[in-house]
């Protein structure tokens, strides 16, 4: 049976959700909704990364026990995602008991398979990155990502034989058996894999806030090793939970291997190399695809708490609403490239796409239909030229999903709406009304309603809130899922009748 499993990274709880987290999560939600609407059983996993020195320090600063502190921030993430209409299947926390058991099970297997050994490690460690950092990565003596001085760290740790899996991973990435997108990131990883690679330290001796190693209780699991395993515990791969975590009747472990890990480019090495090596070590299949998106700056500057320019999703929702925020975040820049976040550009984009284009079409069409036909009129079969346009838009829309060109989705969907706005100008329904050409008038209005409804269906995974209100005006005999599938596979949109009543301005212009 066809299934689909998509993940976001799990987010560190030393910070509340910001626009970077929102970006990844919205992308995953849109992809997940698209699959669900096509009737494909889908598992969408997100969650929080709660162990490690960074979190221990943040909790201390807040005068709380680490777990208490994590409980508060994890709730904030859940709350934020709910208000952004993110429909995850499971929200994993690395302090969940079933996750801890999964980590221990995997590490024990790796140990038994002879892939873990004890050795000394000495190096510079950046606590914000939660990783060792080499001298040549430093910029003016500080970590380039966090601007802080790394500390010299030496201890006896356990190591994972990453180097043993280097060639096989290279081969799988090169052949796209493990696909890395975009291509530039794939090449970057292949390049790194051709150099000498170090084994990874997988444990910490002095850190208490972590999962104890199953084979040495004196050490805790390195936070990155702990975190990567969330992709297995999130679907309860080993059945450590009592309750069923999805609406599906089959075992959620069957969602493995993951279809798509969506991550930022900064954490690609862990996902493209360390994670696959761990899976190979325990004999599990590798994920199929990793999509590494770019980073964005804010009005040209790096986003950071120190600079005080961190954008929180709440601020955007206040301006653009839930749907506006989701669609703008998704469309900001091509996936994979870096981009700049500019509020004025977003406002401009919102007004052009929604207020002036789609919102205007909806408004004009309902106003005309009400004026000329009062309560209802007989919907006519779609005209040939409109159907042709619809076919093109649907095909382009599907291609956007297939190629993961998500930034183009909204613009592609509203191409139909731009066409419809032009169609109004060409067909001049007001002249048809004046000349009492009622049959032609019905045809034009029907065509416009087909365009409005098809655009609504295409926008639905991105803008679930407003669009579901709009879709209520269209009566049909199918469920939303059937309608979406019918549109995408058969290029068909059906309307039994339209409930003609004054509609609120769907997308008011933003100043
Ligand atoms: N906890 C790890 C991930 C473990 S996954 C097994 C982590 N967490 S994070 O909270 O620091 O970052 C999570 C995601 O947010 C990453 O994919 C990162 O790339 C993304 N972003 C953080 N800041 C960002 C921008 N300024 N722009 C775009 N994405 C950014 O890493």
Short mmCIF file of C-alpha atoms and ligand atoms in Angstrom, two decimals:
data_model
loop_
_atom_site.label_atom_id
_atom_site.label_comp_id
_atom_site.label_asym_id
_atom_site.label_seq_id
_atom_site.Cartn_x
_atom_site.Cartn_y
_atom_site.Cartn_z
CA UNK A 1 0.00 0.00 0.00
CA UNK A 2 1.20 3.49 -0.81
CA UNK A 3 2.04 5.50 2.33
CA UNK A 4 3.79 8.74 3.04
CA UNK A 5 6.00 9.74 5.97
CA UNK A 6 7.29 13.31 6.29
CA UNK A 7 9.24 14.93 9.13
CA UNK A 8 10.50 18.30 10.28
CA UNK A 9 13.56 18.50 12.51
CA UNK A 10 12.74 18.43 16.20
CA UNK A 11 13.34 21.91 17.55
CA UNK A 12 15.58 22.84 20.45
CA UNK A 13 13.57 24.15 23.35
CA UNK A 14 16.09 26.85 24.23
CA UNK A 15 14.07 29.18 22.04
CA UNK A 16 10.41 29.66 21.27
CA UNK A 17 9.16 29.07 17.71
CA UNK A 18 10.52 31.58 15.23
CA UNK A 19 10.09 32.09 11.52
CA UNK A 20 12.85 29.55 10.71
CA UNK A 21 10.99 26.80 12.55
CA UNK A 22 7.72 27.99 11.03
CA UNK A 23 9.13 27.77 7.52
CA UNK A 24 10.08 24.08 7.84
CA UNK A 25 6.89 23.17 9.65
CA UNK A 26 4.55 24.89 7.19
CA UNK A 27 6.29 23.21 4.24
CA UNK A 28 5.89 19.82 5.89
CA UNK A 29 2.26 20.53 6.73
CA UNK A 30 1.39 21.55 3.18
CA UNK A 31 3.06 18.44 1.75
CA UNK A 32 1.36 16.28 4.32
CA UNK A 33 -2.10 17.78 3.69
CA UNK A 34 -1.62 17.32 -0.05
CA UNK A 35 -0.93 13.61 0.42
CA UNK A 36 -3.81 13.15 2.85
CA UNK A 37 -6.17 14.87 0.44
CA UNK A 38 -5.09 12.39 -2.20
CA UNK A 39 -6.19 9.62 0.15
CA UNK A 40 -2.64 8.45 0.88
CA UNK A 41 -2.11 7.37 4.51
CA UNK A 42 0.26 10.03 5.79
CA UNK A 43 2.32 10.41 8.92
CA UNK A 44 3.63 13.88 9.70
CA UNK A 45 6.08 14.06 12.58
CA UNK A 46 7.37 17.10 14.40
CA UNK A 47 8.46 17.73 17.98
CA UNK A 48 11.05 19.08 20.35
CA UNK A 49 14.69 18.29 21.08
CA UNK A 50 15.05 18.57 24.84
CA UNK A 51 18.35 17.14 26.06
CA UNK A 52 21.89 18.46 26.14
CA UNK A 53 24.01 21.20 27.64
CA UNK A 54 22.25 23.99 25.79
CA UNK A 55 18.88 23.10 27.30
CA UNK A 56 20.35 22.46 30.75
CA UNK A 57 21.84 25.95 30.68
CA UNK A 58 18.62 27.56 29.46
CA UNK A 59 16.65 25.84 32.26
CA UNK A 60 19.15 27.01 34.86
CA UNK A 61 18.81 30.54 33.58
CA UNK A 62 15.04 30.30 33.92
CA UNK A 63 15.46 28.91 37.45
CA UNK A 64 13.68 25.70 36.58
CA UNK A 65 14.42 22.00 36.52
CA UNK A 66 15.26 20.96 32.94
CA UNK A 67 12.09 18.87 32.58
CA UNK A 68 9.85 21.62 33.95
CA UNK A 69 11.47 24.07 31.59
CA UNK A 70 11.05 21.71 28.61
CA UNK A 71 7.38 21.15 29.47
CA UNK A 72 6.74 24.88 29.20
CA UNK A 73 8.51 25.41 25.89
CA UNK A 74 7.19 22.21 24.30
CA UNK A 75 3.67 23.47 25.08
CA UNK A 76 4.50 26.76 23.39
CA UNK A 77 5.53 24.91 20.23
CA UNK A 78 2.36 22.81 20.27
CA UNK A 79 0.26 25.87 20.83
CA UNK A 80 1.95 27.78 18.02
CA UNK A 81 1.50 24.92 15.60
CA UNK A 82 -2.14 24.57 16.52
CA UNK A 83 -2.79 28.22 15.89
CA UNK A 84 -1.07 27.91 12.51
CA UNK A 85 -3.32 24.97 11.67
CA UNK A 86 -0.41 22.55 11.54
CA UNK A 87 -1.92 19.07 11.52
CA UNK A 88 0.89 16.83 12.73
CA UNK A 89 0.24 13.15 13.38
CA UNK A 90 2.58 13.02 16.35
CA UNK A 91 4.51 15.57 18.35
CA UNK A 92 7.54 13.80 19.75
CA UNK A 93 9.50 15.04 22.73
CA UNK A 94 12.89 13.51 23.35
CA UNK A 95 12.05 13.29 27.05
CA UNK A 96 9.12 10.97 26.24
CA UNK A 97 9.63 7.57 27.73
CA UNK A 98 9.03 5.70 24.45
CA UNK A 99 11.69 7.83 22.76
CA UNK A 100 14.25 7.15 25.49
CA UNK A 101 13.62 3.41 25.19
CA UNK A 102 14.01 3.60 21.39
CA UNK A 103 17.33 5.44 21.72
CA UNK A 104 18.63 2.83 24.11
CA UNK A 105 17.51 -0.01 21.88
CA UNK A 106 19.23 1.45 18.82
CA UNK A 107 22.44 2.22 20.69
CA UNK A 108 22.53 -1.27 22.19
CA UNK A 109 22.20 -2.76 18.69
CA UNK A 110 24.95 -0.53 17.31
CA UNK A 111 27.14 -1.57 20.25
CA UNK A 112 26.42 -5.26 19.75
CA UNK A 113 27.17 -4.91 16.05
CA UNK A 114 30.66 -3.71 16.98
CA UNK A 115 30.20 -0.17 15.70
CA UNK A 116 30.83 1.62 18.99
CA UNK A 117 34.18 1.93 20.74
CA UNK A 118 35.69 3.96 23.60
CA UNK A 119 38.32 6.61 23.03
CA UNK A 120 39.51 10.05 24.08
CA UNK A 121 38.35 13.17 22.46
CA UNK A 122 39.84 16.57 22.74
CA UNK A 123 38.60 19.54 20.82
CA UNK A 124 36.79 22.83 20.69
CA UNK A 125 33.11 22.51 21.46
CA UNK A 126 30.41 25.05 20.64
CA UNK A 127 27.63 24.59 23.15
CA UNK A 128 25.10 26.42 20.98
CA UNK A 129 25.78 24.10 18.03
CA UNK A 130 26.08 21.16 20.43
CA UNK A 131 29.03 19.89 18.43
CA UNK A 132 32.79 19.90 18.18
CA UNK A 133 33.99 22.55 15.84
CA UNK A 134 37.31 22.58 14.02
CA UNK A 135 39.84 25.45 14.19
CA UNK A 136 39.37 26.32 10.52
CA UNK A 137 35.61 26.69 10.90
CA UNK A 138 36.09 29.53 13.40
CA UNK A 139 35.77 33.14 12.30
CA UNK A 140 37.89 35.50 14.42
CA UNK A 141 38.10 32.79 17.07
CA UNK A 142 34.34 32.43 17.44
CA UNK A 143 31.69 30.07 16.10
CA UNK A 144 30.45 31.53 12.78
CA UNK A 145 26.84 30.59 13.54
CA UNK A 146 26.61 31.73 17.13
CA UNK A 147 29.36 34.28 17.59
CA UNK A 148 30.58 32.64 20.79
CA UNK A 149 33.98 31.26 21.70
CA UNK A 150 34.01 27.45 21.74
CA UNK A 151 35.39 25.78 24.86
CA UNK A 152 38.21 23.24 24.98
CA UNK A 153 36.73 19.90 25.85
CA UNK A 154 38.49 16.64 26.63
CA UNK A 155 36.94 13.46 27.84
CA UNK A 156 36.69 9.73 27.36
CA UNK A 157 33.71 9.11 25.13
CA UNK A 158 32.15 6.40 23.08
CA UNK A 159 32.54 6.74 19.34
CA UNK A 160 30.53 5.47 16.42
CA UNK A 161 32.44 4.09 13.42
CA UNK A 162 31.03 6.56 10.95
CA UNK A 163 34.03 6.12 8.64
CA UNK A 164 33.08 2.46 8.10
CA UNK A 165 29.91 3.52 6.25
CA UNK A 166 31.38 6.36 4.23
CA UNK A 167 31.67 4.53 0.89
CA UNK A 168 28.27 2.93 0.97
CA UNK A 169 26.62 6.24 1.86
CA UNK A 170 28.52 7.96 -0.93
CA UNK A 171 27.22 5.37 -3.36
CA UNK A 172 23.61 5.65 -2.16
CA UNK A 173 23.62 9.43 -2.37
CA UNK A 174 25.31 9.50 -5.74
CA UNK A 175 22.79 7.06 -7.22
CA UNK A 176 19.88 8.97 -5.64
CA UNK A 177 18.82 5.89 -3.72
CA UNK A 178 19.04 8.45 -0.92
CA UNK A 179 18.05 11.59 -2.74
CA UNK A 180 19.36 14.91 -1.51
CA UNK A 181 17.73 18.07 -2.76
CA UNK A 182 18.65 20.54 -4.06
CA UNK A 183 21.42 19.19 -6.30
CA UNK A 184 23.97 21.71 -4.97
CA UNK A 185 23.58 20.28 -1.47
CA UNK A 186 23.93 16.76 -2.79
CA UNK A 187 27.22 17.70 -4.43
CA UNK A 188 28.40 19.43 -1.30
CA UNK A 189 27.84 16.26 0.74
CA UNK A 190 29.45 14.06 -1.90
CA UNK A 191 32.46 16.37 -1.84
CA UNK A 192 32.77 16.13 1.93
CA UNK A 193 32.43 12.37 1.81
CA UNK A 194 35.48 12.19 -0.44
CA UNK A 195 37.63 13.74 2.28
CA UNK A 196 38.77 11.93 5.39
CA UNK A 197 35.87 11.72 7.79
CA UNK A 198 36.10 11.44 11.54
CA UNK A 199 34.12 8.98 13.64
CA UNK A 200 31.51 10.68 15.81
CA UNK A 201 31.50 10.85 19.54
CA UNK A 202 28.13 9.61 20.70
CA UNK A 203 28.24 10.21 24.44
CA UNK A 204 29.05 12.77 27.14
CA UNK A 205 30.54 12.02 30.50
CA UNK A 206 29.94 15.22 32.39
CA UNK A 207 26.46 15.89 31.21
CA UNK A 208 23.58 14.58 33.30
CA UNK A 209 20.70 15.95 31.20
CA UNK A 210 20.55 13.19 28.62
CA UNK A 211 19.62 9.58 28.02
CA UNK A 212 22.01 7.15 29.76
CA UNK A 213 23.87 4.81 27.43
CA UNK A 214 22.42 1.33 27.75
CA UNK A 215 25.91 -0.20 28.04
CA UNK A 216 27.48 2.43 30.32
CA UNK A 217 25.25 4.30 32.77
CA UNK A 218 28.08 6.73 33.54
CA UNK A 219 27.62 8.42 30.19
CA UNK A 220 24.68 10.10 28.51
CA UNK A 221 23.85 10.01 24.81
CA UNK A 222 25.12 12.89 22.71
CA UNK A 223 22.15 15.07 21.92
CA UNK A 224 22.42 14.73 18.14
CA UNK A 225 22.43 10.93 18.28
CA UNK A 226 19.48 11.07 20.65
CA UNK A 227 17.64 13.52 18.38
CA UNK A 228 18.05 11.67 15.07
CA UNK A 229 16.44 8.58 16.54
CA UNK A 230 13.21 10.56 16.98
CA UNK A 231 12.36 9.67 13.39
CA UNK A 232 11.97 6.05 14.51
CA UNK A 233 10.44 6.59 17.93
CA UNK A 234 8.01 9.12 16.44
CA UNK A 235 6.27 6.31 14.55
CA UNK A 236 6.75 4.01 17.55
CA UNK A 237 8.93 1.72 15.50
CA UNK A 238 9.51 -0.73 18.35
CA UNK A 239 6.00 -0.59 19.84
CA UNK A 240 6.94 0.94 23.16
CA UNK A 241 3.64 2.80 23.41
CA UNK A 242 0.34 1.32 24.50
CA UNK A 243 -1.98 3.54 22.56
CA UNK A 244 -2.53 3.73 18.82
CA UNK A 245 -1.09 7.02 17.57
CA UNK A 246 -2.91 7.36 14.26
CA UNK A 247 -6.28 7.00 12.71
CA UNK A 248 -4.91 4.17 10.55
CA UNK A 249 -5.63 0.59 11.36
CA UNK A 250 -2.21 -0.70 10.31
CA UNK A 251 0.98 -0.63 12.36
CA UNK A 252 2.63 2.82 12.26
CA UNK A 253 6.07 1.14 12.15
CA UNK A 254 5.17 0.40 8.51
CA UNK A 255 5.71 4.07 7.72
CA UNK A 256 9.44 3.39 7.80
CA UNK A 257 11.45 4.18 5.66
CA UNK A 258 10.74 7.87 5.81
CA UNK A 259 9.78 9.44 2.48
CA UNK A 260 10.96 12.94 3.21
CA UNK A 261 13.05 14.63 5.88
CA UNK A 262 12.71 18.39 5.58
CA UNK A 263 15.57 20.24 7.25
CA UNK A 264 17.65 23.40 7.05
CA UNK A 265 20.99 23.30 5.26
CA UNK A 266 22.88 23.72 8.55
CA UNK A 267 21.96 20.25 9.74
CA UNK A 268 22.42 18.36 6.50
CA UNK A 269 25.58 16.45 7.48
CA UNK A 270 23.82 14.88 10.45
CA UNK A 271 20.86 13.86 8.33
CA UNK A 272 22.63 12.84 5.14
CA UNK A 273 25.61 11.06 6.66
CA UNK A 274 25.40 10.36 10.41
CA UNK A 275 21.76 9.25 10.39
CA UNK A 276 22.06 6.90 7.38
CA UNK A 277 25.22 5.39 8.92
CA UNK A 278 23.35 4.68 12.16
CA UNK A 279 20.53 3.06 10.21
CA UNK A 280 22.97 0.93 8.21
CA UNK A 281 24.61 -0.12 11.46
CA UNK A 282 21.33 -1.52 12.80
CA UNK A 283 20.19 -2.89 9.45
CA UNK A 284 17.31 -0.53 8.73
CA UNK A 285 16.35 1.03 5.41
CA UNK A 286 17.50 4.57 4.68
CA UNK A 287 15.15 7.52 4.24
CA UNK A 288 14.24 8.15 0.61
CA UNK A 289 14.65 11.88 0.35
CA UNK A 290 16.16 14.78 2.27
CA UNK A 291 15.22 18.30 1.36
CA UNK A 292 17.58 20.93 2.73
CA UNK A 293 16.15 24.42 2.60
CA UNK A 294 18.14 27.64 2.80
CA UNK A 295 18.46 30.16 5.57
CA UNK A 296 16.91 33.53 5.63
CA UNK A 297 18.12 36.80 6.89
CA UNK A 298 15.86 39.57 8.14
CA UNK A 299 16.02 42.81 6.16
CA UNK A 300 19.53 41.76 5.11
CA UNK A 301 20.77 40.79 8.59
CA UNK A 302 21.29 37.41 10.19
CA UNK A 303 18.35 36.63 12.48
CA UNK A 304 19.53 36.46 16.08
CA UNK A 305 18.31 37.10 19.59
CA UNK A 306 21.30 39.35 20.20
CA UNK A 307 20.38 41.57 17.28
CA UNK A 308 16.78 41.51 18.50
CA UNK A 309 15.44 40.85 15.01
CA UNK A 310 13.96 37.40 15.53
CA UNK A 311 10.61 37.14 13.78
CA UNK A 312 7.97 35.17 15.66
CA UNK A 313 5.08 33.60 13.75
CA UNK A 314 2.58 35.35 16.05
CA UNK A 315 3.68 38.75 14.71
CA UNK A 316 2.97 37.62 11.16
CA UNK A 317 -0.39 36.12 12.06
CA UNK A 318 -1.40 39.47 13.53
CA UNK A 319 -0.79 41.11 10.16
CA UNK A 320 -1.64 38.41 7.63
CA UNK A 321 -3.85 35.97 9.52
CA UNK A 322 -3.15 32.25 9.70
CA UNK A 323 -3.64 31.53 6.01
CA UNK A 324 -1.77 34.59 4.85
CA UNK A 325 1.18 33.68 7.06
CA UNK A 326 1.24 30.09 5.85
CA UNK A 327 1.08 31.04 2.21
CA UNK A 328 3.64 33.84 2.43
CA UNK A 329 6.11 31.76 4.39
CA UNK A 330 5.80 29.02 1.81
CA UNK A 331 6.25 31.33 -1.14
CA UNK A 332 9.01 33.57 0.21
CA UNK A 333 11.84 32.11 -1.83
CA UNK A 334 12.77 29.00 -3.79
CA UNK A 335 13.33 26.05 -1.53
CA UNK A 336 16.99 25.43 -1.09
CA UNK A 337 18.18 28.96 -1.70
CA UNK A 338 18.88 31.55 0.96
CA UNK A 339 16.58 34.49 1.06
CA UNK A 340 15.78 37.69 2.82
CA UNK A 341 12.71 38.31 4.88
CA UNK A 342 11.16 41.68 4.26
CA UNK A 343 7.82 42.68 5.71
CA UNK A 344 7.11 45.24 3.02
CA UNK A 345 7.69 42.65 0.29
CA UNK A 346 5.35 40.24 2.02
CA UNK A 347 2.64 42.89 2.24
CA UNK A 348 3.06 43.66 -1.42
CA UNK A 349 2.90 40.00 -2.35
CA UNK A 350 -0.17 39.45 -0.18
CA UNK A 351 -2.05 42.36 -1.69
CA UNK A 352 -1.22 41.46 -5.26
CA UNK A 353 -1.98 37.74 -4.92
CA UNK A 354 -4.91 37.71 -2.58
CA UNK A 355 -6.52 41.11 -2.17
CA UNK A 356 -6.23 42.24 -5.82
CA UNK A 357 -6.34 38.91 -7.60
CA UNK A 358 -8.16 36.02 -5.95
CA UNK A 359 -10.09 37.98 -3.31
CA UNK A 360 -11.24 40.42 -5.94
CA UNK A 361 -12.39 37.64 -8.24
CA UNK A 362 -14.43 36.01 -5.47
CA UNK A 363 -15.97 39.28 -4.46
CA UNK A 364 -16.84 40.48 -7.96
CA UNK A 365 -18.31 37.14 -8.99
CA UNK A 366 -20.56 36.77 -5.95
CA UNK A 367 -21.70 40.38 -6.18
CA UNK A 368 -22.61 39.96 -9.87
CA UNK A 369 -24.34 36.61 -9.37
CA UNK A 370 -26.41 38.02 -6.50
CA UNK A 371 -27.30 41.10 -8.46
CA UNK A 372 -28.34 39.27 -11.63
CA UNK A 373 -29.86 36.09 -10.19
CA UNK A 374 -30.79 36.84 -6.57
CA UNK A 375 -30.71 33.44 -4.83
CA UNK A 376 -29.56 30.88 -7.34
CA UNK A 377 -29.16 29.98 -10.98
CA UNK A 378 -28.53 26.80 -12.88
CA UNK A 379 -24.82 26.02 -13.08
CA UNK A 380 -23.79 25.32 -16.70
CA UNK A 381 -21.12 22.80 -17.82
CA UNK A 382 -17.65 24.36 -17.97
CA UNK A 383 -16.67 26.08 -21.26
CA UNK A 384 -13.94 24.60 -23.39
CA UNK A 385 -11.50 27.51 -23.05
CA UNK A 386 -11.87 27.60 -19.26
CA UNK A 387 -11.39 23.85 -19.04
CA UNK A 388 -8.19 24.13 -21.09
CA UNK A 389 -6.82 26.75 -18.75
CA UNK A 390 -7.81 24.64 -15.76
CA UNK A 391 -5.97 21.63 -17.22
CA UNK A 392 -2.78 23.64 -17.59
CA UNK A 393 -2.93 25.04 -14.07
CA UNK A 394 -3.63 21.64 -12.52
CA UNK A 395 -0.72 20.07 -14.41
CA UNK A 396 1.63 22.85 -13.29
CA UNK A 397 0.39 22.52 -9.73
CA UNK A 398 1.11 18.80 -9.68
CA UNK A 399 4.58 19.40 -11.08
CA UNK A 400 5.28 21.86 -8.25
CA UNK A 401 4.56 19.11 -5.72
CA UNK A 402 6.47 16.47 -7.64
CA UNK A 403 9.57 18.67 -7.89
CA UNK A 404 9.06 20.12 -4.42
CA UNK A 405 8.94 23.62 -5.89
CA UNK A 406 6.66 24.72 -3.14
CA UNK A 407 7.37 28.43 -3.49
CA UNK A 408 5.57 28.30 -6.85
CA UNK A 409 2.41 26.60 -5.63
CA UNK A 410 0.41 29.65 -4.61
CA UNK A 411 1.31 31.58 -7.76
CA UNK A 412 0.44 28.56 -9.87
CA UNK A 413 -2.96 28.14 -8.19
CA UNK A 414 -3.87 31.79 -8.62
CA UNK A 415 -2.98 31.73 -12.33
CA UNK A 416 -6.48 30.38 -12.77
CA UNK A 417 -7.82 33.31 -10.84
CA UNK A 418 -5.83 35.79 -12.99
CA UNK A 419 -7.27 34.09 -16.04
CA UNK A 420 -10.79 34.43 -14.59
CA UNK A 421 -10.27 38.13 -13.90
CA UNK A 422 -9.26 38.61 -17.54
CA UNK A 423 -12.24 36.50 -18.60
CA UNK A 424 -14.56 38.93 -16.81
CA UNK A 425 -13.09 41.83 -18.76
CA UNK A 426 -13.43 39.94 -22.04
CA UNK A 427 -16.95 38.60 -21.47
CA UNK A 428 -18.34 41.77 -19.86
CA UNK A 429 -21.14 40.12 -17.87
CA UNK A 430 -22.65 43.56 -17.14
CA UNK A 431 -23.27 44.04 -20.89
CA UNK A 432 -24.84 40.55 -21.12
CA UNK A 433 -27.13 41.46 -18.21
CA UNK A 434 -28.09 44.74 -19.78
CA UNK A 435 -28.89 43.04 -23.08
CA UNK A 436 -30.80 40.35 -21.20
CA UNK A 437 -28.63 37.54 -22.63
CA UNK A 438 -29.35 35.35 -19.64
CA UNK A 439 -28.07 32.04 -21.00
CA UNK A 440 -24.68 33.54 -21.83
CA UNK A 441 -24.60 35.31 -18.51
CA UNK A 442 -25.22 32.03 -16.69
CA UNK A 443 -22.38 30.46 -18.68
CA UNK A 444 -19.89 33.20 -17.81
CA UNK A 445 -20.81 33.16 -14.12
CA UNK A 446 -20.65 29.35 -14.04
CA UNK A 447 -17.18 29.47 -15.57
CA UNK A 448 -16.11 31.99 -12.98
CA UNK A 449 -17.42 29.81 -10.18
CA UNK A 450 -15.52 26.83 -11.60
CA UNK A 451 -12.35 28.91 -11.51
CA UNK A 452 -13.06 30.11 -7.97
CA UNK A 453 -13.75 26.62 -6.72
CA UNK A 454 -10.80 24.99 -8.47
CA UNK A 455 -8.46 27.68 -7.15
CA UNK A 456 -9.93 27.17 -3.68
CA UNK A 457 -9.28 23.44 -3.84
CA UNK A 458 -5.71 24.02 -5.01
CA UNK A 459 -5.11 26.53 -2.23
CA UNK A 460 -6.72 24.36 0.42
CA UNK A 461 -3.56 22.56 1.69
CA UNK A 462 -1.93 25.95 2.13
CA UNK A 463 -4.86 28.03 3.37
CA UNK A 464 -7.16 25.64 5.19
CA UNK A 465 -8.93 28.28 7.27
CA UNK A 466 -10.34 30.80 4.80
CA UNK A 467 -10.69 28.31 2.02
CA UNK A 468 -12.91 25.95 4.01
CA UNK A 469 -15.24 28.88 4.69
CA UNK A 470 -15.32 29.70 0.99
CA UNK A 471 -15.83 26.09 -0.06
CA UNK A 472 -19.02 25.99 2.01
CA UNK A 473 -20.64 28.20 -0.64
CA UNK A 474 -20.28 25.40 -3.17
CA UNK A 475 -22.61 22.47 -2.84
CA UNK A 476 -21.39 19.23 -4.31
CA UNK A 477 -22.01 15.56 -3.67
CA UNK A 478 -18.38 14.67 -3.04
CA UNK A 479 -16.19 14.94 0.02
CA UNK A 480 -13.32 17.39 0.02
CA UNK A 481 -10.88 14.54 -0.43
CA UNK A 482 -12.77 13.22 -3.45
CA UNK A 483 -13.00 16.69 -4.92
CA UNK A 484 -9.27 17.32 -4.54
CA UNK A 485 -8.39 13.95 -6.04
CA UNK A 486 -10.87 14.41 -8.85
CA UNK A 487 -9.39 17.79 -9.66
CA UNK A 488 -5.80 16.59 -9.59
CA UNK A 489 -6.29 13.31 -11.42
CA UNK A 490 -9.19 14.06 -13.75
CA UNK A 491 -8.91 17.85 -14.01
CA UNK A 492 -12.53 18.00 -12.99
CA UNK A 493 -14.34 20.38 -10.74
CA UNK A 494 -17.98 19.81 -9.91
CA UNK A 495 -20.56 22.24 -8.63
CA UNK A 496 -24.14 21.25 -7.97
CA UNK A 497 -25.12 24.72 -7.03
CA UNK A 498 -23.71 27.81 -5.42
CA UNK A 499 -25.17 29.26 -2.24
CA UNK A 500 -25.57 32.87 -3.26
CA UNK A 501 -25.28 35.14 -0.28
CA UNK A 502 -23.21 38.23 0.34
CA UNK A 503 -19.64 37.10 1.03
CA UNK A 504 -17.35 38.88 3.39
CA UNK A 505 -14.25 40.37 1.78
CA UNK A 506 -12.04 37.30 1.92
CA UNK A 507 -8.68 39.04 1.80
CA UNK A 508 -8.86 42.67 2.91
CA UNK A 509 -6.01 44.80 1.63
CA UNK A 510 -3.11 45.20 4.05
CA UNK A 511 -1.51 48.61 4.55
N1 LIG B 1 17.44 20.16 17.29
C1 LIG B 1 18.12 20.30 16.05
C2 LIG B 1 17.51 19.38 14.99
C3 LIG B 1 17.48 17.93 15.33
S1 LIG B 1 16.67 17.01 14.12
C4 LIG B 1 16.99 15.45 14.47
C5 LIG B 1 18.06 21.74 15.56
N2 LIG B 1 17.11 22.50 16.07
S2 LIG B 1 16.91 24.07 15.79
O1 LIG B 1 15.77 24.43 16.56
O2 LIG B 1 18.10 24.76 16.05
O3 LIG B 1 16.66 24.27 14.27
C6 LIG B 1 15.65 23.62 13.62
C7 LIG B 1 15.47 24.00 12.18
O4 LIG B 1 15.21 25.40 12.03
C8 LIG B 1 16.68 23.67 11.33
O5 LIG B 1 16.22 22.97 10.19
C9 LIG B 1 17.23 25.01 10.95
O6 LIG B 1 17.83 24.95 9.71
C10 LIG B 1 15.96 25.86 10.93
N3 LIG B 1 16.30 27.29 11.06
C11 LIG B 1 16.77 27.93 12.14
N4 LIG B 1 17.03 29.24 11.80
C12 LIG B 1 16.72 29.45 10.50
C13 LIG B 1 16.73 30.54 9.62
N5 LIG B 1 17.15 31.74 9.97
N6 LIG B 1 16.26 30.34 8.35
C14 LIG B 1 15.76 29.13 7.94
N7 LIG B 1 15.74 28.10 8.75
C15 LIG B 1 16.30 28.17 9.99
O7 LIG B 1 18.85 22.10 14.72
#
